[in-house]
CSV table of C-alpha atoms and ligand atoms in Angstrom, one decimal:
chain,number,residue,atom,x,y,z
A,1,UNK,CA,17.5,-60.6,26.6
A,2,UNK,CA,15.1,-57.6,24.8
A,3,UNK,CA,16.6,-56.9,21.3
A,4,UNK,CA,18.4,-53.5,20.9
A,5,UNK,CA,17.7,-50.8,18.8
A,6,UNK,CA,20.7,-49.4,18.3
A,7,UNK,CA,25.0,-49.9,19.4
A,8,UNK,CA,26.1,-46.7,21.3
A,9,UNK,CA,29.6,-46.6,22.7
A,10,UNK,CA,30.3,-45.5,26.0
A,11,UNK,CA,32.4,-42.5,25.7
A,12,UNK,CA,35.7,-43.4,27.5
A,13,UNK,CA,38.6,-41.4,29.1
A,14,UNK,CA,42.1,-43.2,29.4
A,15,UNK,CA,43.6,-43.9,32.5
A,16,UNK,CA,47.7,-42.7,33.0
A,17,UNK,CA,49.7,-46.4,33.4
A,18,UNK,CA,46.3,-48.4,32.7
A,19,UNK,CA,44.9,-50.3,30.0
A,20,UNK,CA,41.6,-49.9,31.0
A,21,UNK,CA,39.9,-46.7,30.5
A,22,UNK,CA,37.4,-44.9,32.6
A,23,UNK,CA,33.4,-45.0,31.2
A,24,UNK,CA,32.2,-41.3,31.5
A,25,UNK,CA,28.4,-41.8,32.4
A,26,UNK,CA,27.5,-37.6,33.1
A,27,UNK,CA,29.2,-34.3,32.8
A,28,UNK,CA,28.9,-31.6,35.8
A,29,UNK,CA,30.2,-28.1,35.6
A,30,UNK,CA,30.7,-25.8,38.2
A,31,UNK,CA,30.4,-22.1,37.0
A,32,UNK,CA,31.9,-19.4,38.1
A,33,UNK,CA,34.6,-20.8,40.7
A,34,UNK,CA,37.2,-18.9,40.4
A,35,UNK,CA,36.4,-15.2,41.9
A,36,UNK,CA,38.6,-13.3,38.6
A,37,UNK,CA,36.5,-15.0,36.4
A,38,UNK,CA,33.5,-14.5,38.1
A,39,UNK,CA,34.2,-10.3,37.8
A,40,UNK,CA,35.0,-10.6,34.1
A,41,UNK,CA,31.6,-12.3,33.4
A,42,UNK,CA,30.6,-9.0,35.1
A,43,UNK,CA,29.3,-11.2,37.9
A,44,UNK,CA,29.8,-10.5,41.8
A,45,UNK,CA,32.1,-13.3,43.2
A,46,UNK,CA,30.7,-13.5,46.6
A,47,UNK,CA,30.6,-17.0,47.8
A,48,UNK,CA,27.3,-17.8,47.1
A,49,UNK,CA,26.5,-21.2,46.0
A,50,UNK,CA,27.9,-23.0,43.3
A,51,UNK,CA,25.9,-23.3,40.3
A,52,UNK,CA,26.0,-26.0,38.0
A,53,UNK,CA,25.5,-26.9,34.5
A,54,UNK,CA,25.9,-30.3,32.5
A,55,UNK,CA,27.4,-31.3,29.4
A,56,UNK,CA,26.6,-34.3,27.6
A,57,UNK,CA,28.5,-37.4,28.1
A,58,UNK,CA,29.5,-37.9,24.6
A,59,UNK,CA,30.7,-34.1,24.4
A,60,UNK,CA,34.3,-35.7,25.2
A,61,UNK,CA,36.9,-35.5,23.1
A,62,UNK,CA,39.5,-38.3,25.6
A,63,UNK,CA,42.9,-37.1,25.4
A,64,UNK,CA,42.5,-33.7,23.0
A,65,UNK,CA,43.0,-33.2,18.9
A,66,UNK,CA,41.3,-32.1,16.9
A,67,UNK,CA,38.0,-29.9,17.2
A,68,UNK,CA,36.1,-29.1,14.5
A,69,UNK,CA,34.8,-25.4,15.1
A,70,UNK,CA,31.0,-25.8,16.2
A,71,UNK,CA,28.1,-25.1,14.3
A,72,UNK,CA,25.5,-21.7,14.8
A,73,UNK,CA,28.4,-19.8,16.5
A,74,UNK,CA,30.8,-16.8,16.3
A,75,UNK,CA,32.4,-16.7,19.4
A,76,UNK,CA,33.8,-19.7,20.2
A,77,UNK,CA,35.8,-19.4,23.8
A,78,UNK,CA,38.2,-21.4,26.0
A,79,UNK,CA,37.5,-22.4,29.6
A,80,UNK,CA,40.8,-24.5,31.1
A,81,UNK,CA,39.4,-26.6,34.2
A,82,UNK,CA,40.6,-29.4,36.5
A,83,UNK,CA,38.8,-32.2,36.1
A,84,UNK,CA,37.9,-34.5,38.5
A,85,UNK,CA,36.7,-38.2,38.2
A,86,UNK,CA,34.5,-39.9,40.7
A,87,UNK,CA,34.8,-43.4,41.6
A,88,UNK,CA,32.6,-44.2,44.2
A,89,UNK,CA,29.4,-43.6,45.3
A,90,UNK,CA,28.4,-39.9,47.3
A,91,UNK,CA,25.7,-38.9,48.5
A,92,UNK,CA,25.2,-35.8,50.8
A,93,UNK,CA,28.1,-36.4,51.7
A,94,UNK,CA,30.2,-33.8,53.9
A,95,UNK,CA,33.5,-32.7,52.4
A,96,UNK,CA,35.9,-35.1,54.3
A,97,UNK,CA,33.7,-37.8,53.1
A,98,UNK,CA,33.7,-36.4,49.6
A,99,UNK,CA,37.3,-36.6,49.3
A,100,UNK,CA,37.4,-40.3,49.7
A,101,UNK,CA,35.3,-40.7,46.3
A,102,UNK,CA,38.1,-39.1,44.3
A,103,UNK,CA,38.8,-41.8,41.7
A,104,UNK,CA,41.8,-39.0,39.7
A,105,UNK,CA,41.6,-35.7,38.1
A,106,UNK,CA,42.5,-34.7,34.3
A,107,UNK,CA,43.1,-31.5,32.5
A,108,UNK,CA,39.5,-30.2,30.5
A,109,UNK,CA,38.8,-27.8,28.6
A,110,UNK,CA,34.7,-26.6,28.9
A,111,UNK,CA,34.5,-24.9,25.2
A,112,UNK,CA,32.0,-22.7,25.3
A,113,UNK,CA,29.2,-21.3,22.3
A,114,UNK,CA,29.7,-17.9,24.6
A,115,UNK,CA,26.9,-15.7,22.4
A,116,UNK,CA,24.6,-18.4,22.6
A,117,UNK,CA,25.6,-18.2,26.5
A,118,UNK,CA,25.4,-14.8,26.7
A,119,UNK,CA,21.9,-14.3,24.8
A,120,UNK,CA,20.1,-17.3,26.9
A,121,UNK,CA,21.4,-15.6,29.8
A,122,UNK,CA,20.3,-12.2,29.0
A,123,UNK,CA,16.6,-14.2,28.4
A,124,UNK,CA,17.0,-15.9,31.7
A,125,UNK,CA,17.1,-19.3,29.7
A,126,UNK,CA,18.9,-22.2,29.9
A,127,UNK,CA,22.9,-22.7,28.9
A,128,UNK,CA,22.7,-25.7,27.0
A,129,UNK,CA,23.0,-24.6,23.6
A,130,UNK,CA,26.1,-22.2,24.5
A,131,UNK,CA,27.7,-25.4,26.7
A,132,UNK,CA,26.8,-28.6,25.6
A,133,UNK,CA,27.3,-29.7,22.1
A,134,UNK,CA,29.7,-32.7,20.3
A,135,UNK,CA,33.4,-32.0,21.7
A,136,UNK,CA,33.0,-29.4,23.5
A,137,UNK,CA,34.4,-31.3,26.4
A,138,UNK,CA,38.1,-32.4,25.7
A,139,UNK,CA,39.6,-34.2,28.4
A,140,UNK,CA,43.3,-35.3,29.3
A,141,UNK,CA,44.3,-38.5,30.7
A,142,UNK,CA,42.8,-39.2,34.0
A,143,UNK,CA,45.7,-39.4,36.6
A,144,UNK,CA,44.7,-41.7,39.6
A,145,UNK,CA,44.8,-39.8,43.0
A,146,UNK,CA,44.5,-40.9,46.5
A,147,UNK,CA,42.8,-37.4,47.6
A,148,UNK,CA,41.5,-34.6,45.7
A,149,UNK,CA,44.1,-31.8,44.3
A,150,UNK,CA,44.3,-28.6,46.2
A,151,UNK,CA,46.6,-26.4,44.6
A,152,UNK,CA,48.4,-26.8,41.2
A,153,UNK,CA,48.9,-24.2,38.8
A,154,UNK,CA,46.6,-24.5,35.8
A,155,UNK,CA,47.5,-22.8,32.7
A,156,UNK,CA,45.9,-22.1,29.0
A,157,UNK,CA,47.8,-20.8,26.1
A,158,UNK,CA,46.6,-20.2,22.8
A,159,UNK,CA,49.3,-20.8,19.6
A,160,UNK,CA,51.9,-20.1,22.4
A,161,UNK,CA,50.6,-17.6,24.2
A,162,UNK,CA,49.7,-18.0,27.8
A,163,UNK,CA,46.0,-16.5,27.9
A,164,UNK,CA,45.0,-18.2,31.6
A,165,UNK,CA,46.9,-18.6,34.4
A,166,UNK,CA,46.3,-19.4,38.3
A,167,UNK,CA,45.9,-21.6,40.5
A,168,UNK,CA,43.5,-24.2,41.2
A,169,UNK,CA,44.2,-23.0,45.2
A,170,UNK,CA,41.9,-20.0,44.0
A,171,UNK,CA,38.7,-21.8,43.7
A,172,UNK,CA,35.9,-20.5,45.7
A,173,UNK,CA,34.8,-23.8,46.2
A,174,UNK,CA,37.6,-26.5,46.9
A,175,UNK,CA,36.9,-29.9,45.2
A,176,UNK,CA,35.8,-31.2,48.3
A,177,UNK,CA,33.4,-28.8,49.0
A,178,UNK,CA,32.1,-29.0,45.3
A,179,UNK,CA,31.5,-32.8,45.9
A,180,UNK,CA,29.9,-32.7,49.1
A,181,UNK,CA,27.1,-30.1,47.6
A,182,UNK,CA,26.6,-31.3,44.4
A,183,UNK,CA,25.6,-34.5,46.4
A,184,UNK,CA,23.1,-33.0,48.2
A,185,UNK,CA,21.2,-33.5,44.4
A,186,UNK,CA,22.4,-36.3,42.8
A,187,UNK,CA,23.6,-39.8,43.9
A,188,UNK,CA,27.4,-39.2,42.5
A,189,UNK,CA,28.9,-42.1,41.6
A,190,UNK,CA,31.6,-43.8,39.1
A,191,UNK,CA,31.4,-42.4,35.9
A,192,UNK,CA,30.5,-38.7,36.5
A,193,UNK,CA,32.9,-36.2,35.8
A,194,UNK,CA,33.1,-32.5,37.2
A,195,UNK,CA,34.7,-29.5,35.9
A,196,UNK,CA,35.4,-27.3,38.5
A,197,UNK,CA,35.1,-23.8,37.2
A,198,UNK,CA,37.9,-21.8,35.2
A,199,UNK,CA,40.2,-19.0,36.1
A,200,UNK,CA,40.1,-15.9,34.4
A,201,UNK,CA,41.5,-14.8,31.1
A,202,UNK,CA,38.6,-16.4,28.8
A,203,UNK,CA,38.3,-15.5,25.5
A,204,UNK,CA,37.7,-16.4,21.6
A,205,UNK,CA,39.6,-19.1,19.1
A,206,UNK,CA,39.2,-19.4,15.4
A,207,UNK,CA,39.8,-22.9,13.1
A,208,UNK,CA,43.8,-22.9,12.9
A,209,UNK,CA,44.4,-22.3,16.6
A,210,UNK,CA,46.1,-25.0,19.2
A,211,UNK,CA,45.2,-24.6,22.6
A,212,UNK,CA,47.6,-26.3,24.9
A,213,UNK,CA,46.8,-26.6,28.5
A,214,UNK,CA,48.4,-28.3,31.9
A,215,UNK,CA,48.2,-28.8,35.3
A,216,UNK,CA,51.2,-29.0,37.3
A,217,UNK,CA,50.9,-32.6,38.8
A,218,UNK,CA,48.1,-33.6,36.6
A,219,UNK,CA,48.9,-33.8,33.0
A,220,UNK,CA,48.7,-31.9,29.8
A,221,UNK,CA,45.9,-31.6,26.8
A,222,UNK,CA,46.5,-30.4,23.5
A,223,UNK,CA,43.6,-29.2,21.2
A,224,UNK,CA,43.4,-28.0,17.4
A,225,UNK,CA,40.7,-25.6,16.5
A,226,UNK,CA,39.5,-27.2,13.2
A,227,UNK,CA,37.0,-26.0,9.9
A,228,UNK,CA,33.2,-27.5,11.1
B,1,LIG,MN1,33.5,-23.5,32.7
């Protein structure tokens, strides 16, 4: 056995009714899935295809609390997004065949740096400073399933007050169909996680807020906005 250099913990997400958890080994996101959301990015929501960012796998927070506010931002936003796990291997796979991977989906929030977003945009550079960065991925319970979700109304509220609200029936891409072309690029497997886009109704918190966000069917995540 070659000596280590370091211990690093899997991040894990718990399972509903299990002891064991689920091992999160990569972070997709789908952006701009939901056609609403795509028009108040000021974005044309044709159905052209999905594009895709990734988060880093320790960017979890399992089950919610507290967030501290992230560093080098002012604009701080809120992106509620079913979640789905994988557990079993895909690859370019059609969508019936993607559905039968679906290890259970959770309730996720993909916080978002959105200046940083909006200036690397604007210079036709990357997202990963506006997406991925330490808990900026909170992540309910995962809730087995024996097919992928459909429709469920997804909702967001913000110290009570319900700021996104739709249903997950409004994707442009089904989570099927998001499985079945994101494996046309990478052998999916157990241990990747996708977050399939957010409705409309995005928008800023500050340290002292609680989100609170469900999924009919699926579960519910509670996060508090905290000093960095
Ligand atoms: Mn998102």
């Amino acid at each position: 056995m070659s000596p280590t250099l370091f211990q690093i913990s899997h991040p894990v997400v718990p399972v509903l009714g299990e002891t064991a958890a689920y091992p999160v080994r990569r972070i997709f996101c789908v952006g701009r899935n939901y056609a609403a959301h795509a028009r108040e990015m000021g974005s044309d929501p044709t159905r052209e295809a999905p594009c895709y960012f990734t988060k880093s796998a320790d960017s979890v927070v399992p089950g919610g609390g507290p967030v501290p506010y992230p560093p080098g931002t002012a604009n701080l936003h809120h992106e509620v997004e079913l979640v789905v796990a994988l557990g079993a291997p895909v690859f370019r796979a059609n969508a019936a065949t993607a559905a039968g991977a679906v290890f259970g989906h959770a309730v996720g929030l993909d916080l978002t740096r959105r200046d940083l977003q909006l200036a690397a945009k604007d210079l036709g550079q990357p997202w990963d400073l506006g997406k991925s960065f330490e808990f900026s991925a909170p992540v309910s319970p995962l809730r087995r399933a024996a097919a992928p979700v459909l429709a469920a109304r997804i909702e967001l509220a913000v110290n009570g007050t319900v700021r996104q609200s739709a249903d997950v029936a409004d994707m442009t891409w089904s989570v099927p169909e998001v499985i079945a072309h994101l494996s046309r690029f990478y052998h999916l497997g157990p241990g990747d996680l996708i977050f399939t886009g957010t409705p409309e109704g995005v928008g800023p918190v500050v340290p002292g807020d609680r989100i609170e966000a469900r999924i009919d069917g699926i579960g519910e995540l509670a996060v508090d906005i905290t000093v960095g």
